[in-house]
CSV table of C-alpha atoms in Angstrom, one decimal:
chain,number,residue,atom,x,y,z
A,1,MET,CA,117.0,73.5,86.8
A,2,ASN,CA,114.5,76.2,87.6
A,3,ILE,CA,115.8,79.4,89.2
A,4,LEU,CA,113.4,82.1,90.4
A,5,TYR,CA,114.9,85.7,90.6
A,6,ILE,CA,112.8,88.2,92.5
A,7,GLY,CA,113.1,91.9,91.7
A,8,ASP,CA,114.1,94.6,94.2
A,9,ILE,CA,112.3,93.9,97.5
A,10,MET,CA,111.2,97.4,98.6
A,11,GLY,CA,110.9,97.8,102.4
A,12,GLU,CA,108.2,96.2,104.6
A,13,PRO,CA,105.6,95.8,101.9
A,14,GLY,CA,108.1,93.9,99.8
A,15,ARG,CA,109.1,91.7,102.6
A,16,GLU,CA,105.5,90.9,103.5
A,17,THR,CA,104.7,90.2,99.8
A,18,VAL,CA,107.5,87.7,99.8
A,19,ARG,CA,106.3,86.1,103.0
A,20,LEU,CA,102.8,85.7,101.7
A,21,LEU,CA,103.5,84.6,98.2
A,22,LEU,CA,106.9,82.8,98.0
A,23,PRO,CA,106.2,79.5,99.8
A,24,ASN,CA,103.3,78.6,97.4
A,25,LEU,CA,105.0,80.3,94.4
A,26,ARG,CA,108.1,78.2,94.9
A,27,LYS,CA,106.0,75.0,94.8
A,28,GLU,CA,103.9,76.2,91.9
A,29,LEU,CA,106.9,77.0,89.7
A,30,ASN,CA,109.0,74.0,91.0
A,31,ALA,CA,111.8,76.4,91.7
A,32,ASP,CA,115.1,74.8,92.7
A,33,LEU,CA,116.8,78.1,93.7
A,34,VAL,CA,115.4,81.5,94.8
A,35,ILE,CA,117.5,84.6,94.4
A,36,ALA,CA,116.4,88.1,95.4
A,37,GLN,CA,117.7,91.6,94.9
A,38,ALA,CA,118.2,92.9,98.4
A,39,GLU,CA,119.4,96.5,98.1
A,40,ASN,CA,116.1,98.0,99.1
A,41,VAL,CA,114.9,95.5,101.7
A,42,SER,CA,115.3,97.6,104.9
A,43,HIS,CA,113.2,100.7,104.5
A,44,GLY,CA,114.4,101.1,100.9
A,45,VAL,CA,118.1,101.4,101.6
A,46,GLY,CA,120.3,98.3,102.2
A,47,ILE,CA,119.5,95.2,104.2
A,48,THR,CA,120.0,94.4,107.9
A,49,PRO,CA,121.1,90.9,109.0
A,50,GLN,CA,117.7,90.5,110.8
A,51,HIS,CA,115.8,91.2,107.6
A,52,MET,CA,118.1,88.9,105.6
A,53,ASP,CA,117.4,86.1,108.1
A,54,GLU,CA,113.7,86.8,107.9
A,55,LEU,CA,113.7,86.5,104.1
A,56,ILE,CA,115.7,83.3,104.3
A,57,SER,CA,113.0,81.9,106.5
A,58,PHE,CA,110.4,82.8,103.9
A,59,GLY,CA,112.3,80.7,101.2
A,60,VAL,CA,114.9,83.0,99.7
A,61,ASP,CA,118.2,81.1,99.1
A,62,ALA,CA,120.6,83.9,98.0
A,63,PHE,CA,120.7,87.7,97.6
A,64,THR,CA,122.3,90.0,95.0
A,65,GLY,CA,122.9,93.7,95.7
A,66,GLY,CA,123.1,97.1,94.1
A,67,ASN,CA,124.5,100.5,95.0
A,68,HIS,CA,122.7,100.6,98.4
A,69,ILE,CA,123.5,97.0,99.6
A,70,TYR,CA,126.4,98.0,101.9
A,71,LYS,CA,124.7,100.9,103.7
A,72,LYS,CA,123.7,99.0,106.8
A,73,ASP,CA,126.8,98.4,108.9
A,74,GLY,CA,125.7,95.1,110.3
A,75,ILE,CA,125.7,93.5,106.9
A,76,HIS,CA,129.4,94.1,106.1
A,77,SER,CA,130.6,90.9,107.7
A,78,ARG,CA,128.1,88.9,105.7
A,79,LEU,CA,129.1,90.5,102.5
A,80,LYS,CA,132.8,89.6,103.2
A,81,ASP,CA,131.9,86.0,104.2
A,82,THR,CA,132.1,83.8,101.0
A,83,LYS,CA,129.9,81.3,102.7
A,84,SER,CA,127.1,83.8,103.4
A,85,PRO,CA,124.5,83.8,100.6
A,86,ILE,CA,124.7,87.6,99.9
A,87,ILE,CA,126.8,89.6,97.6
A,88,GLY,CA,127.2,93.2,96.5
A,89,PRO,CA,128.5,94.5,93.2
A,90,ALA,CA,131.9,93.0,92.3
A,91,ASN,CA,133.1,96.3,90.7
A,92,MET,CA,132.1,98.8,93.3
A,93,ASN,CA,135.0,100.1,95.4
A,94,VAL,CA,133.2,100.6,98.7
A,95,CYS,CA,131.3,97.4,98.8
A,96,PRO,CA,132.8,94.6,100.9
A,97,GLY,CA,133.2,91.1,99.4
A,98,ASN,CA,134.2,89.8,96.0
A,99,GLY,CA,130.8,90.1,94.3
A,100,TYR,CA,130.2,86.4,93.6
A,101,ILE,CA,129.2,83.2,95.4
A,102,SER,CA,128.7,79.6,94.7
A,103,VAL,CA,125.3,78.5,96.0
A,104,GLU,CA,124.8,74.8,96.7
A,105,THR,CA,121.5,73.2,95.5
A,106,ALA,CA,120.1,69.7,95.2
A,107,ASN,CA,121.1,69.9,91.5
A,108,GLY,CA,124.6,71.2,92.1
A,109,SER,CA,126.5,74.5,92.6
A,110,VAL,CA,125.2,77.7,91.0
A,111,LEU,CA,127.5,80.7,90.5
A,112,VAL,CA,125.8,84.0,91.3
A,113,VAL,CA,127.5,87.3,90.3
A,114,SER,CA,126.5,90.9,91.0
A,115,ILE,CA,127.7,93.7,88.8
A,116,LEU,CA,127.0,97.5,88.9
A,117,GLY,CA,126.6,99.5,85.7
A,118,SER,CA,129.2,102.1,84.8
A,119,ILE,CA,126.7,104.8,83.9
A,120,PHE,CA,125.3,105.4,87.4
A,121,PRO,CA,124.7,108.3,89.8
A,122,LEU,CA,127.2,107.4,92.4
A,123,LYS,CA,127.7,109.3,95.7
A,124,ASP,CA,131.0,110.9,96.9
A,125,GLY,CA,133.6,108.2,97.5
A,126,GLU,CA,131.9,105.6,95.4
A,127,SER,CA,133.4,104.4,92.1
A,128,THR,CA,133.1,101.4,89.8
A,129,GLU,CA,135.6,99.4,87.7
A,130,ASN,CA,134.7,98.4,84.2
A,131,PRO,CA,131.8,96.0,84.4
A,132,LEU,CA,132.8,93.9,81.3
A,133,LYS,CA,136.4,93.5,82.5
A,134,THR,CA,135.2,92.7,86.0
A,135,ILE,CA,132.9,89.9,84.8
A,136,ASP,CA,135.7,88.6,82.5
A,137,THR,CA,138.0,88.2,85.5
A,138,ILE,CA,135.3,86.5,87.6
A,139,LEU,CA,134.5,84.0,84.8
A,140,GLU,CA,138.2,83.3,84.3
A,141,ASP,CA,138.7,82.8,88.1
A,142,ASN,CA,135.9,80.2,88.1
A,143,ASN,CA,136.9,78.5,84.9
A,144,GLY,CA,137.2,74.8,85.6
A,145,LYS,CA,135.0,74.8,88.6
A,146,HIS,CA,131.8,72.8,88.1
A,147,HIS,CA,128.7,75.0,88.2
A,148,VAL,CA,125.4,73.8,86.8
A,149,ALA,CA,124.3,77.3,86.2
A,150,THR,CA,125.7,80.9,86.2
A,151,ILE,CA,123.5,83.8,87.0
A,152,VAL,CA,124.7,87.4,86.5
A,153,ASN,CA,122.8,90.3,88.0
A,154,PHE,CA,123.4,93.6,86.3
A,155,HIS,CA,122.2,96.5,88.4
A,156,GLY,CA,122.2,99.5,86.1
A,157,ASP,CA,120.4,102.6,84.9
A,158,TRP,CA,120.9,102.6,81.1
A,159,SER,CA,119.1,100.2,78.9
A,160,SER,CA,122.0,100.4,76.4
A,161,GLU,CA,124.4,98.9,79.0
A,162,LYS,CA,121.9,96.3,80.1
A,163,ILE,CA,121.4,95.1,76.6
A,164,ALA,CA,125.1,95.3,75.7
A,165,ILE,CA,126.2,93.2,78.6
A,166,GLY,CA,123.6,90.6,77.8
A,167,HIS,CA,125.0,90.1,74.3
A,168,TYR,CA,128.6,90.3,75.6
A,169,LEU,CA,127.9,87.4,77.9
A,170,ASP,CA,125.7,85.5,75.5
A,171,GLY,CA,126.8,81.9,75.4
A,172,ARG,CA,129.1,82.4,78.4
A,173,VAL,CA,126.5,82.4,81.3
A,174,SER,CA,123.1,80.9,81.9
A,175,ALA,CA,121.3,84.3,82.4
A,176,VAL,CA,121.9,88.0,82.7
A,177,VAL,CA,119.2,89.6,84.9
A,178,GLY,CA,118.9,93.4,85.1
A,179,ASP,CA,117.3,95.4,87.8
A,180,HIS,CA,117.4,98.9,89.5
A,181,TRP,CA,114.5,100.6,87.7
A,182,HIS,CA,111.8,98.9,89.7
A,183,VAL,CA,109.7,98.7,86.5
A,184,PRO,CA,109.6,95.4,84.5
A,185,THR,CA,110.7,95.6,80.9
A,186,ALA,CA,109.0,93.6,78.1
A,187,ASP,CA,112.2,92.2,76.6
A,188,ALA,CA,112.7,88.8,78.4
A,189,ARG,CA,114.2,86.4,75.8
A,190,ILE,CA,116.8,83.8,75.0
A,191,LEU,CA,119.6,85.5,73.2
A,192,PRO,CA,121.1,83.9,70.0
A,193,LYS,CA,123.8,81.9,71.7
A,194,GLY,CA,121.5,80.6,74.5
A,195,THR,CA,121.7,83.0,77.4
A,196,ALA,CA,118.5,84.2,79.1
A,197,HIS,CA,118.2,88.0,79.4
A,198,ILE,CA,115.9,90.7,80.7
A,199,SER,CA,116.8,94.4,81.1
A,200,ASP,CA,114.8,94.8,84.3
A,201,VAL,CA,112.8,92.4,86.5
A,202,GLY,CA,110.9,95.1,88.3
A,203,MET,CA,110.3,95.5,92.0
A,204,THR,CA,108.4,93.8,94.9
A,205,GLY,CA,106.4,96.1,97.0
A,206,ALA,CA,103.6,98.7,96.8
A,207,LEU,CA,101.9,98.8,93.4
A,208,ASP,CA,100.3,102.2,93.6
A,209,SER,CA,103.5,104.1,94.3
A,210,CYS,CA,106.4,105.7,92.5
A,211,LEU,CA,109.0,103.0,92.5
A,212,GLY,CA,107.8,102.0,96.0
A,213,VAL,CA,107.7,105.6,97.3
A,214,GLU,CA,104.5,107.5,98.3
A,215,LEU,CA,103.1,109.5,95.4
A,216,ASP,CA,102.1,112.3,97.8
A,217,LYS,CA,105.8,112.9,98.4
A,218,ILE,CA,107.0,112.6,94.8
A,219,ILE,CA,104.4,114.7,92.9
A,220,PRO,CA,104.5,117.9,95.1
A,221,ARG,CA,108.3,117.7,94.9
A,222,TRP,CA,108.2,117.5,91.2
A,223,ARG,CA,105.4,120.0,90.5
A,224,ASP,CA,106.1,122.6,93.2
A,225,GLY,CA,109.6,122.0,94.3
A,226,VAL,CA,108.5,121.0,97.8
A,227,LYS,CA,111.4,119.8,99.9
A,228,ASN,CA,110.6,116.5,101.5
A,229,LYS,CA,112.0,113.1,102.1
A,230,ASN,CA,111.0,109.8,100.5
A,231,GLU,CA,108.5,107.7,102.5
A,232,LEU,CA,107.7,104.2,101.4
A,233,GLU,CA,104.2,103.4,100.4
A,234,VAL,CA,102.9,100.7,102.7
A,235,ASN,CA,99.2,100.4,101.6
A,236,LYS,CA,98.0,97.6,99.3
A,237,PRO,CA,97.9,96.6,96.5
A,238,TRP,CA,101.3,95.0,96.7
A,239,GLN,CA,103.1,93.4,93.8
A,240,LEU,CA,105.8,90.7,93.2
A,241,ASN,CA,107.8,90.8,90.0
A,242,ALA,CA,110.3,88.1,89.2
A,243,VAL,CA,111.6,85.9,86.4
A,244,LEU,CA,111.7,82.1,86.2
A,245,ILE,CA,114.8,80.9,84.4
A,246,SER,CA,115.0,77.3,83.2
A,247,THR,CA,118.7,76.5,82.7
A,248,SER,CA,120.3,73.7,80.8
A,249,SER,CA,124.0,74.4,81.6
A,250,SER,CA,126.3,77.0,83.0
A,251,THR,CA,126.2,78.8,79.7
A,252,GLU,CA,122.7,78.2,78.4
A,253,ALA,CA,119.0,78.5,79.3
A,254,LYS,CA,115.9,77.0,77.8
A,255,LEU,CA,113.3,79.5,78.9
A,256,ILE,CA,112.8,82.8,80.8
A,257,THR,CA,109.3,83.7,82.0
A,258,GLN,CA,108.2,86.9,83.6
A,259,ILE,CA,106.2,86.4,86.8
A,260,HIS,CA,103.8,89.0,88.2
A,261,ARG,CA,101.6,88.5,91.3
A,262,GLU,CA,99.5,91.0,93.3
A,263,ILE,CA,98.0,91.1,96.8
A,264,ASN,CA,94.9,93.3,97.2
């Protein structure tokens, strides 16, 4: 089956990009399932239920989450609901929910898992359990359940962790998809035992920006120590970054292809 994974949707420009591109892109790529990283959907921090419903209406089927996913109070009940198509990191102490869901498609059930890297700038009160032990437990808990594909999202900062977990899960899941950097990496490949892997998918939002934030905020802060707050860049061009994964089983993929589209 064909699974489209969309990188971090960054605020209103990201949502609008999905609205404008996804319906035709889904047809063009013959995508059976669309998953999106949702931790930056609502003005860059977390996702509201309203924005989640909006993205579902645009064609997104399921959502993964990173360190910001829980920061809108209204989303907590959905993160706890195993029938709701949104998850946060399974190994993050403050994030509601168990970190994985089974998503039903016309081709069968797909297991989607969200994991947070252990080398990560966490805030006070936030902590993580070991990512590798966490994913081991989840796969053991789902052993014997029939899933036609297993997609693991690894939200992390260090390329070493992203690469290591890919090889750790090689031959055990269909794909390991990294994100958080907002910049696509050039390492999409099928690993030796058949698992698709990429270190970072990239982001969906403003192209001429610093990870989705206005350059006029970032550069003075960096150069002159100006104290200011991040503001999302809203002007075009906008970009969509994603990967299309063609899976053959719950432990193997045939192909992973990077997708990049722009709106001027």
